[in-house]
Short mmCIF file of C-alpha atoms in Angstrom, two decimals:
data_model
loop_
_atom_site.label_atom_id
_atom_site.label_comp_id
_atom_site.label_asym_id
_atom_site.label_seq_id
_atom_site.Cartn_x
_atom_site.Cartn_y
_atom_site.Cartn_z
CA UNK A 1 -51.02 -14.53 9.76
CA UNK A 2 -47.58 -12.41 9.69
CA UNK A 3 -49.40 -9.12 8.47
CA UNK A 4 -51.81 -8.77 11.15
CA UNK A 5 -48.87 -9.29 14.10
CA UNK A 6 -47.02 -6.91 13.19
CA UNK A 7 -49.53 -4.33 11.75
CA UNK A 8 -51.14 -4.83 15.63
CA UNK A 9 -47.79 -3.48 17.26
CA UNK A 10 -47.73 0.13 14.58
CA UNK A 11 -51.66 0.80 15.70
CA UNK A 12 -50.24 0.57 19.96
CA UNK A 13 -47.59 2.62 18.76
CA UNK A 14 -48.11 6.51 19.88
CA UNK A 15 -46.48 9.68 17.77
CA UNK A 16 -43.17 9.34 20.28
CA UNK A 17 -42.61 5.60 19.68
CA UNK A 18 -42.73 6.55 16.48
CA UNK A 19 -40.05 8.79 16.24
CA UNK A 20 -37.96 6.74 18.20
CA UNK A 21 -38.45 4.10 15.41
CA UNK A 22 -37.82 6.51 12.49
CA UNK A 23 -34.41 7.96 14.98
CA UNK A 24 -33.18 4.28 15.13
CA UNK A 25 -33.70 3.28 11.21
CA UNK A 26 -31.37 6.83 10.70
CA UNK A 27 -29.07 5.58 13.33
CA UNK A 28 -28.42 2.12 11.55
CA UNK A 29 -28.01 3.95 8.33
CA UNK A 30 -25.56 6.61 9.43
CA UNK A 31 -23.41 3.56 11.52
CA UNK A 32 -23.01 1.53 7.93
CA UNK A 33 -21.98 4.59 6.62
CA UNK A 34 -19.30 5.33 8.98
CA UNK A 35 -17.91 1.98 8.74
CA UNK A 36 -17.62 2.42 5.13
CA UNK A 37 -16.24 5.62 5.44
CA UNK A 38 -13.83 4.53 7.82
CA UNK A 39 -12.52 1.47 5.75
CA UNK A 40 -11.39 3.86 2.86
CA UNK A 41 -9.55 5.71 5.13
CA UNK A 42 -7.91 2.96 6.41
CA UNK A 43 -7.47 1.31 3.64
CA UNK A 44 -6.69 4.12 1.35
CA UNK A 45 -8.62 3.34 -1.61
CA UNK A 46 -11.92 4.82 -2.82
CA UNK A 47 -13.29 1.14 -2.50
CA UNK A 48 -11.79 -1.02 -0.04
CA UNK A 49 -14.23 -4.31 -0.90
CA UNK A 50 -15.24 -5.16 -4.27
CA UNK A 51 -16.96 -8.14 -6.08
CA UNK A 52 -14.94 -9.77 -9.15
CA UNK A 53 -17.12 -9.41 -11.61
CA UNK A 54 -15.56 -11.56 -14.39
CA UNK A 55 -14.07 -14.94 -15.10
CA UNK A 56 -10.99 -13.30 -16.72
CA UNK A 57 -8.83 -14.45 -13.30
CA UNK A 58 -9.82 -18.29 -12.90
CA UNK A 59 -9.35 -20.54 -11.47
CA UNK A 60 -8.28 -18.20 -8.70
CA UNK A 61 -11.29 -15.79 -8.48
CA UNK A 62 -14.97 -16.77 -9.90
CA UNK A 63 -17.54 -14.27 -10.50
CA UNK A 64 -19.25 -13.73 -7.38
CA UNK A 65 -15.87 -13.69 -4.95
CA UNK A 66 -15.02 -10.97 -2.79
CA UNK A 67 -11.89 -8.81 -2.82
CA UNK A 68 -10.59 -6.54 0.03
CA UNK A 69 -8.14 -3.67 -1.15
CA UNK A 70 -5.70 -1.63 -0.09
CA UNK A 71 -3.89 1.42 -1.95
CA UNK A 72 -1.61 2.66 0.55
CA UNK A 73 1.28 4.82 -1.09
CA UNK A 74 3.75 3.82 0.94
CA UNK A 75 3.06 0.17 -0.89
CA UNK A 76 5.06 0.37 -4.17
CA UNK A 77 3.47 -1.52 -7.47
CA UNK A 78 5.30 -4.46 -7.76
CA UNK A 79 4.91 -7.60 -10.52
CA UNK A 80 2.58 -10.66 -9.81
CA UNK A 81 0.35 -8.30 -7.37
CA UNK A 82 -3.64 -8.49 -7.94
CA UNK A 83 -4.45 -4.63 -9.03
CA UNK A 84 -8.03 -3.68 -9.55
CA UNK A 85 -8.00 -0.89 -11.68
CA UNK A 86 -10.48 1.54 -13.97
CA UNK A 87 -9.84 2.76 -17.25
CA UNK A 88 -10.56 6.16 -18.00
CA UNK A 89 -13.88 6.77 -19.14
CA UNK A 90 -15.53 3.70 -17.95
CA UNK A 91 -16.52 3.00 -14.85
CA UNK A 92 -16.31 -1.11 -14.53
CA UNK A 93 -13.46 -2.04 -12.39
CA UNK A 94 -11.33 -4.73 -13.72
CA UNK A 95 -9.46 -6.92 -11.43
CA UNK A 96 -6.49 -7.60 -13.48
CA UNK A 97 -2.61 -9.30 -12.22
CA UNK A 98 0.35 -6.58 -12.91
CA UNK A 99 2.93 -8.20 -15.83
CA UNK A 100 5.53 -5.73 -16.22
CA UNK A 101 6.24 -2.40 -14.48
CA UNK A 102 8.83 0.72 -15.16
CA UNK A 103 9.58 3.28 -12.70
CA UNK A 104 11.51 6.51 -13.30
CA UNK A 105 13.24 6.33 -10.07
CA UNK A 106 13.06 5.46 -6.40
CA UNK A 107 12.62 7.30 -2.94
CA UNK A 108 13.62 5.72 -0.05
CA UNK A 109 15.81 7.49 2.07
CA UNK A 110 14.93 11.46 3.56
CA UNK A 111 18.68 12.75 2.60
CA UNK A 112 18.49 11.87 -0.92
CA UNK A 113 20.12 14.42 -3.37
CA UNK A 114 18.62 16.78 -5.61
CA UNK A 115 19.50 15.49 -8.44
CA UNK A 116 17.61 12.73 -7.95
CA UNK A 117 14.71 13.90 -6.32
CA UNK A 118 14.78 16.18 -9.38
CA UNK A 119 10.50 17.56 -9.16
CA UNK A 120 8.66 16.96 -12.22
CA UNK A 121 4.94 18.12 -13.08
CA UNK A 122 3.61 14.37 -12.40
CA UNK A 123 5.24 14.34 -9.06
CA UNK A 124 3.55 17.74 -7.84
CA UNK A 125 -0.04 16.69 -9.55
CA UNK A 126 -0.97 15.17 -6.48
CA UNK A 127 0.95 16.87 -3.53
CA UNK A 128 0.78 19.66 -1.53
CA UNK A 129 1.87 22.79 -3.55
CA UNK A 130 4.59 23.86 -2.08
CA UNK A 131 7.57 25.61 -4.39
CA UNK A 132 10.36 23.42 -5.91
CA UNK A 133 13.28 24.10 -3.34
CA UNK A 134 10.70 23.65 -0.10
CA UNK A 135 9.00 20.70 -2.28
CA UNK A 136 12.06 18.28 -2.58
CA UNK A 137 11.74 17.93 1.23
CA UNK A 138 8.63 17.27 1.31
CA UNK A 139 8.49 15.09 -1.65
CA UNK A 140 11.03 12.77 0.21
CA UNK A 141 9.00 11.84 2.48
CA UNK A 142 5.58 11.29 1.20
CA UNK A 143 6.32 9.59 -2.35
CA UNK A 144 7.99 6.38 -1.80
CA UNK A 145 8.30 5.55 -5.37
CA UNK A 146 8.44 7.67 -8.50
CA UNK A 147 6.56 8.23 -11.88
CA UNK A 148 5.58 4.16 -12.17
CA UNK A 149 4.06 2.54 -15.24
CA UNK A 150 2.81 -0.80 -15.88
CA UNK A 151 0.81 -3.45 -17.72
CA UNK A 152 -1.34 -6.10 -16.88
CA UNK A 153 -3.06 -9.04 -17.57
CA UNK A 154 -5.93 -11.65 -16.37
CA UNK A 155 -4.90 -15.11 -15.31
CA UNK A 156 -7.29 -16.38 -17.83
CA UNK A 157 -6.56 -14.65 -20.92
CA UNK A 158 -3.96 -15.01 -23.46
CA UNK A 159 -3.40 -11.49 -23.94
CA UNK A 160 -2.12 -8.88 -21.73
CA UNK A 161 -4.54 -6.09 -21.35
CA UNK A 162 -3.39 -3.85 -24.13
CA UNK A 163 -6.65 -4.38 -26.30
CA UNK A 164 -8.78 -3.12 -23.19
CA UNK A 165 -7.01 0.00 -22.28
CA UNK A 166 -8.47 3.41 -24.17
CA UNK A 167 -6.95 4.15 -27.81
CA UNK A 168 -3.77 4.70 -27.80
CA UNK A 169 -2.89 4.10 -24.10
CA UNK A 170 -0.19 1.48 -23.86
CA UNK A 171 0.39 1.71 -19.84
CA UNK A 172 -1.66 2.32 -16.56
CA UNK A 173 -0.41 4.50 -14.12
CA UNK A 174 -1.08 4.65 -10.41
CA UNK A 175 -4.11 7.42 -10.52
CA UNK A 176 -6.30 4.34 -12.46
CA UNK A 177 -5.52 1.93 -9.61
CA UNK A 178 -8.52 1.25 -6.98
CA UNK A 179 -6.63 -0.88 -5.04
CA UNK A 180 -4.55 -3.91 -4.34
CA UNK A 181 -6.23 -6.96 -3.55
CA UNK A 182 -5.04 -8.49 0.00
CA UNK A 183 -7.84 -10.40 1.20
CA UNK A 184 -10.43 -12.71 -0.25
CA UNK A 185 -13.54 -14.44 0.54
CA UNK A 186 -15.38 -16.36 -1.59
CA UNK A 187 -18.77 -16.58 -2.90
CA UNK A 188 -20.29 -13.97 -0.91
CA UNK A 189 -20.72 -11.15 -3.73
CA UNK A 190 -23.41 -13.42 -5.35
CA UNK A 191 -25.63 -11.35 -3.71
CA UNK A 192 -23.93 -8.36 -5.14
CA UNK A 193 -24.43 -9.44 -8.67
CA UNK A 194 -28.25 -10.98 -8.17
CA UNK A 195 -29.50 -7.01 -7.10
CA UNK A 196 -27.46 -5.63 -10.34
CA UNK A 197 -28.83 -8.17 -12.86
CA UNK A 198 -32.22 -8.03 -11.18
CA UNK A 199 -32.82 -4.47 -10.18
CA UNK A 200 -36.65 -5.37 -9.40
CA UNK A 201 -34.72 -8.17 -6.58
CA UNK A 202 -33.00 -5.36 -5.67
CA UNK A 203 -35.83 -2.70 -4.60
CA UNK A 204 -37.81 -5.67 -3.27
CA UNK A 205 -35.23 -6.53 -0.58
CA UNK A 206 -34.35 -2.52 0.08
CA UNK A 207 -38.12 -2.07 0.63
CA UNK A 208 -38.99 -5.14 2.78
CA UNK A 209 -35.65 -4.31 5.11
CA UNK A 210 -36.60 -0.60 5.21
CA UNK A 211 -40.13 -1.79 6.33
CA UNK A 212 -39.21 -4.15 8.94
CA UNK A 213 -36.68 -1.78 10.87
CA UNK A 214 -39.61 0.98 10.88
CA UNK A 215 -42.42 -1.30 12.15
CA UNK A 216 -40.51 -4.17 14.10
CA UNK A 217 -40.76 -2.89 18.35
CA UNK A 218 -36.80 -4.06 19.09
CA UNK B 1 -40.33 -22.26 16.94
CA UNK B 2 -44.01 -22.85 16.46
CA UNK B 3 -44.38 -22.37 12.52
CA UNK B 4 -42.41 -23.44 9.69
CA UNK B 5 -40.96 -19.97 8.94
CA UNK B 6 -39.32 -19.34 12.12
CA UNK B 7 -37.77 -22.25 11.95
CA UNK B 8 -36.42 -22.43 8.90
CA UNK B 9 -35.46 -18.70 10.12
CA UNK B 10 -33.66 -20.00 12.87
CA UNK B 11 -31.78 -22.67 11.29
CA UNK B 12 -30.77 -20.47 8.47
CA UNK B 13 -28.99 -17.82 10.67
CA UNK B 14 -27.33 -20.62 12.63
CA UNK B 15 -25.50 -22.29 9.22
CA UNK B 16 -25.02 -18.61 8.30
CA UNK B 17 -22.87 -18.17 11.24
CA UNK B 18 -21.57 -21.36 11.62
CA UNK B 19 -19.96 -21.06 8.12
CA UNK B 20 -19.34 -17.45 8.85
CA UNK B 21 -16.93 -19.15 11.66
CA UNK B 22 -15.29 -21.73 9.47
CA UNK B 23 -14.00 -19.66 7.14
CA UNK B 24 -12.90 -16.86 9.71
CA UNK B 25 -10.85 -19.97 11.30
CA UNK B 26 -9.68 -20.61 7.53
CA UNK B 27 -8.24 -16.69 7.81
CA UNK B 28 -6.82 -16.97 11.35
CA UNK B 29 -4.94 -20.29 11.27
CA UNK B 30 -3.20 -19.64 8.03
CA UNK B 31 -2.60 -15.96 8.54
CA UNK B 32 1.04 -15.83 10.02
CA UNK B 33 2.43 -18.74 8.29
CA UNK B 34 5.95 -18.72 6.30
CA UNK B 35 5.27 -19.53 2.99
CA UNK B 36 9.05 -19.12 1.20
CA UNK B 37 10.91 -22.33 0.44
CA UNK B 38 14.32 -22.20 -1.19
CA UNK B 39 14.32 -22.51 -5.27
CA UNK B 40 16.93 -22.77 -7.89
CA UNK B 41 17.28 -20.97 -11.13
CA UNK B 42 19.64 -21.44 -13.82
CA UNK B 43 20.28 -19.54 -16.78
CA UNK B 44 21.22 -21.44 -20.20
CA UNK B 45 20.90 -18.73 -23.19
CA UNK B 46 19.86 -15.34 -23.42
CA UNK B 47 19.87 -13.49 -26.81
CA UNK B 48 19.06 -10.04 -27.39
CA UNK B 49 17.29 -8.55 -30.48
CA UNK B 50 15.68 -5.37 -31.60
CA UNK B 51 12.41 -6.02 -32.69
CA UNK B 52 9.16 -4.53 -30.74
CA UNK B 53 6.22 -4.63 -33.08
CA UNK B 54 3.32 -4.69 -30.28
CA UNK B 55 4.07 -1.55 -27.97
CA UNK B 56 5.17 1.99 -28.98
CA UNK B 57 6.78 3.18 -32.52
CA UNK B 58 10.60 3.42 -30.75
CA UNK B 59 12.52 0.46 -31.20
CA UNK B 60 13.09 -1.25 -28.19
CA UNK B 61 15.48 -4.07 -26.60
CA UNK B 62 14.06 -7.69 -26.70
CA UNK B 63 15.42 -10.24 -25.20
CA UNK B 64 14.91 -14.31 -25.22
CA UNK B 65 16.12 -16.18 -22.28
CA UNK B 66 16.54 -19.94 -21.43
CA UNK B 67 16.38 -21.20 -18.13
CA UNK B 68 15.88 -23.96 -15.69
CA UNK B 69 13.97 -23.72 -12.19
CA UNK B 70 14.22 -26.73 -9.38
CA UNK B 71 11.41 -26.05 -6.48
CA UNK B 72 9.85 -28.14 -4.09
CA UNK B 73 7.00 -26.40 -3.10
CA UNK B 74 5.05 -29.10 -1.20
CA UNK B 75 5.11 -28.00 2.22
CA UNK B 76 3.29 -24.34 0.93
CA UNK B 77 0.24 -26.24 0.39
CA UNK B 78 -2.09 -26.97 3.24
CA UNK B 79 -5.70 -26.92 4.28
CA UNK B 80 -6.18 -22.97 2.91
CA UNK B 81 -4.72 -22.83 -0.30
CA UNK B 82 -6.49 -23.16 -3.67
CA UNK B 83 -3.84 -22.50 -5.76
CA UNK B 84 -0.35 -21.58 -6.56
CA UNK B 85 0.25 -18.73 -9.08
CA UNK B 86 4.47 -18.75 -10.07
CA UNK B 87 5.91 -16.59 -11.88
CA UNK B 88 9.65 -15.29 -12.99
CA UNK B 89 10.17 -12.24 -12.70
CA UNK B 90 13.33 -10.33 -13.92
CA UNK B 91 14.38 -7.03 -12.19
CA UNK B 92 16.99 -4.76 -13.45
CA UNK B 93 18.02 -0.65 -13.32
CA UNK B 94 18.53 1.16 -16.92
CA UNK B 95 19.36 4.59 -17.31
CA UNK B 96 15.76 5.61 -18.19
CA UNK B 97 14.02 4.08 -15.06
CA UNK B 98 15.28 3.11 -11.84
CA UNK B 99 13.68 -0.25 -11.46
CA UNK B 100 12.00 -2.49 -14.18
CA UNK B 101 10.12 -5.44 -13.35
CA UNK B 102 8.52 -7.65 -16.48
CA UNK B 103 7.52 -11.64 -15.96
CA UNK B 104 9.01 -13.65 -18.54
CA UNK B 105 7.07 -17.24 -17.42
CA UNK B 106 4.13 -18.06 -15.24
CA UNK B 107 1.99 -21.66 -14.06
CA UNK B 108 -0.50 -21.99 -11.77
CA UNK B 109 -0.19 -25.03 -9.54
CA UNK B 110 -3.59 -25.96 -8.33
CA UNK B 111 -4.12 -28.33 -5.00
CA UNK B 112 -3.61 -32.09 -6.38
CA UNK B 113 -1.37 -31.23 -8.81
CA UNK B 114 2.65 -32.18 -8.38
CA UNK B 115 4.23 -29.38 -6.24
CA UNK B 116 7.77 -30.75 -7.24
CA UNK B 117 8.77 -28.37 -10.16
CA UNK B 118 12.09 -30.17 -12.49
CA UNK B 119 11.65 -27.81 -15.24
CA UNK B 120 14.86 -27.45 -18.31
CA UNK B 121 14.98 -25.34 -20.57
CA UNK B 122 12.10 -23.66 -20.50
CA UNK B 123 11.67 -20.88 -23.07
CA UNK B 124 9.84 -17.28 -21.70
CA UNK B 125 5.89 -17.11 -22.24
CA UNK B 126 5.79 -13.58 -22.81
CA UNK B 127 8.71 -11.02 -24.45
CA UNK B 128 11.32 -9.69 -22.66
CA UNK B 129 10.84 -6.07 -23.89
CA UNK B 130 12.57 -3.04 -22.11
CA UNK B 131 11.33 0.23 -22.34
CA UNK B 132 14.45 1.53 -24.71
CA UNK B 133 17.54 0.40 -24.80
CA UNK B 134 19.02 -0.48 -21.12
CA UNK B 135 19.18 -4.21 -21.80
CA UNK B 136 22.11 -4.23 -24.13
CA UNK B 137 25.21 -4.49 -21.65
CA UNK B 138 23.73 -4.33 -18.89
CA UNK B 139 25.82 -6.27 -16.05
CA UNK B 140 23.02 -6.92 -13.90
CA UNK B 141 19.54 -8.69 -14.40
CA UNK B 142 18.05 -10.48 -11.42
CA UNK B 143 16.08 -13.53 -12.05
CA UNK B 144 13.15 -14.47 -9.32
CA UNK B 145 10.56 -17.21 -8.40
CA UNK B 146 7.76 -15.88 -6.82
CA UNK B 147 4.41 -17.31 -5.84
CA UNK B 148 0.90 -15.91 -5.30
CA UNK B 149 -0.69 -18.19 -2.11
CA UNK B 150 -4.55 -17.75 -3.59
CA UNK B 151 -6.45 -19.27 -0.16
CA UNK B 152 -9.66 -20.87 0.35
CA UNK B 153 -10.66 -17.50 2.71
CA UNK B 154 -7.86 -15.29 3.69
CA UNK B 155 -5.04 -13.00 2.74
CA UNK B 156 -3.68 -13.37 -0.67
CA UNK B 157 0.13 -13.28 0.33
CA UNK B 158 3.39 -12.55 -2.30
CA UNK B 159 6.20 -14.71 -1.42
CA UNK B 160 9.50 -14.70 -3.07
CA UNK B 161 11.83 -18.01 -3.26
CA UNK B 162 14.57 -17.63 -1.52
CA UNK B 163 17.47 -18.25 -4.77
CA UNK B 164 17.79 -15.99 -7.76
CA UNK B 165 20.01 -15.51 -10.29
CA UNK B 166 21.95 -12.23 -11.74
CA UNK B 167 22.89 -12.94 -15.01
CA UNK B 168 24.69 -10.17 -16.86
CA UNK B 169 23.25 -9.75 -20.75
CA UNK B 170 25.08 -9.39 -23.84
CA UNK B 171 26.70 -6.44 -25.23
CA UNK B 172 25.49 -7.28 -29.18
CA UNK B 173 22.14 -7.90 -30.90
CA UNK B 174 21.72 -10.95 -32.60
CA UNK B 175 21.37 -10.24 -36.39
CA UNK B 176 19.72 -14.01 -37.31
CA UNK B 177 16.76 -15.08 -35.57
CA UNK B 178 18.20 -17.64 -34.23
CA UNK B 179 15.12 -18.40 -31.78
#
């Protein structure tokens, strides 16, 4: 039988072997990490892959579909883009297509005037905190775009997403945005949702992995 | 390969990555394609009023506008793409905000269905509300036909037609709803 193989192998094993095991579960662990790590760098967004969780943008995306993101700044918001975004005080992301947009004003060039790089609190939220006469420099060349607002609203509804966003709010701005959804595979985040609807899956699979890594010779 | 388990093992990890393979082709073949083909807009009517009863208290401009669009968007659809989301889009500059963007009409063309688009008169889905005032006289509102490529695996490209259409806007609201 299965538990007797490998059960065999952890009784040969001496104290050394051992900690070589234990050393190579932490090096698997800290190596996913990094690659996480390293895709929200790249990417720039605090989640570059997440799992659409609704059916609000069929027939395009079922539940269960995978989304890659990016949230680079020098990529304005623009209309018809996919935009995953959180509303402030929950924490379910909502992948959501952009409807309408208003921006204060544009950036684009490193010799643009005062008077329209004029600073405003919003702009300096974010930035480094430099004073206003240094900051219109700087501010030239690491906003591309200005003060943006917009709306949005699923494929599959018939109403933009004013009813979902908190009491009173009538816009998102850029600081709710996750991302920008530029890749897509389907299918694959079935997985995803199984181990949240079945938390008991969930621990089963953790602890059966965990245990095979620590016992398992290769 | 002596027990059922390892071979059901076995063959499970080889349709894993054999699938893992198709779709990665899916990505790669379809990545660096050109997916704009010329469109056509025309603009019939477009009637301004002052009536926003959905967003914030301040009266703002609303507009209706009538238009045509002639597309043939066959040769966008090949062996990785699901779907087709259009929309029109309408860009313009007010003095508030230096670049508005709001889509006035949308479809979603999904693989089997007629790619040829002969569309008159179409009236816009959603309203044509600026934030304030800057639609009244303003000389220059660009009309465009874009397109979401959704794939079957890939990248989820934005491609613009290449044809819009500026059309300036009237100077007076319309007192009669004459919608």
């Amino acid at each position: 039988m299965l538990s007797l193989d490998f059960l065999d192998d952890v009784r040969r094993m001496n104290k050394r072997q051992l900690y070589y095991q234990v050393l190579n579960f932490g090096m698997i662990v800290s190596s996913a990490l990094m690659i996480w790590k390293g895709l929200m760098v790249m990417t720039g967004s605090e989640s570059p892959i997440v799992v659409v969780l609704s059916g609000s943008m069929e027939p395009a995306f079922h539940r269960g579909d995978l989304l890659f993101l990016t949230n680079r700044i020098e990529d304005p918001i623009r209309v018809g883009e996919i935009v995953v975004f959180r509303i402030e005080g929950r924490e379910i992301p909502i992948v959501h297509r952009v409807l309408k947009i208003h921006e204060k004003f544009m950036v684009q060039h490193r010799s643009c005037s005062v008077r329209c790089c004029a600073p405003t609190p919003s702009l300096f939220r974010n930035e480094t905190p430099l004073s206003a006469p240094l900051g219109v420099f700087v501010f030239s060349q690491t906003l591309q775009n200005g003060d943006i607002k917009f709306l949005t609203k699923g494929d599959n509804n018939a109403v933009d997403d004013r009813g979902l966003y908190k009491r009173g709010q009538h816009w998102l701005e850029k600081k709710d945005v996750v991302g920008r959804a530029r890749g897509f595979v389907p299918y694959i985040g079935i997985v995803t949702i199984l181990m949240n609807d079945y938390p008991k899956f969930k621990y089963a699979v953790l602890f059966l992995l965990g245990l095979f890594v620590l016992v398992h010779r290769e | 390969m002596n027990t059922v388990l390892s071979r059901a093992n076995s063959l499970f990890a080889f349709s894993l990555s054999v699938m893992a393979a198709l779709t990665f082709g899916c990505f790669i073949t379809t990545a660096f394609k050109e997916r704009s083909v010329p469109v056509s807009i025309a603009v019939s009517r477009v009637t301004l009023n002052v009536e926003d009863f959905t967003g914030p208290r301040e009266r703002s401009d609303l507009a209706f506008v009538t238009f045509d669009i002639t597309a043939d968007l066959q040769s966008i659809f090949d062996w990785n793409v699901k779907q087709l989301f259009l929309y029109l889009s309408a860009e313009y500059t007010t003095k508030n905000n230096a670049l508005n963007q709001v889509v006035l009409w949308d479809k979603i063309i999904l693989r089997g269905d007629n790619p040829r688009l002969f569309l008159k008169d179409m009236k816009s889905k959603y309203f044509f509300f600026d934030d304030g005032n800057g639609l009244k006289g303003n000389r220059n509102v660009t009309l465009t036909l874009s397109w979401n490529v959704v794939p079957n695996a890939g990248l989820l490209p934005l491609v613009t037609g290449s044809g819009h259409m500026s059309v300036p806007f009237p100077d007076s609201y319309e007192t009669t709803k004459s919608y």
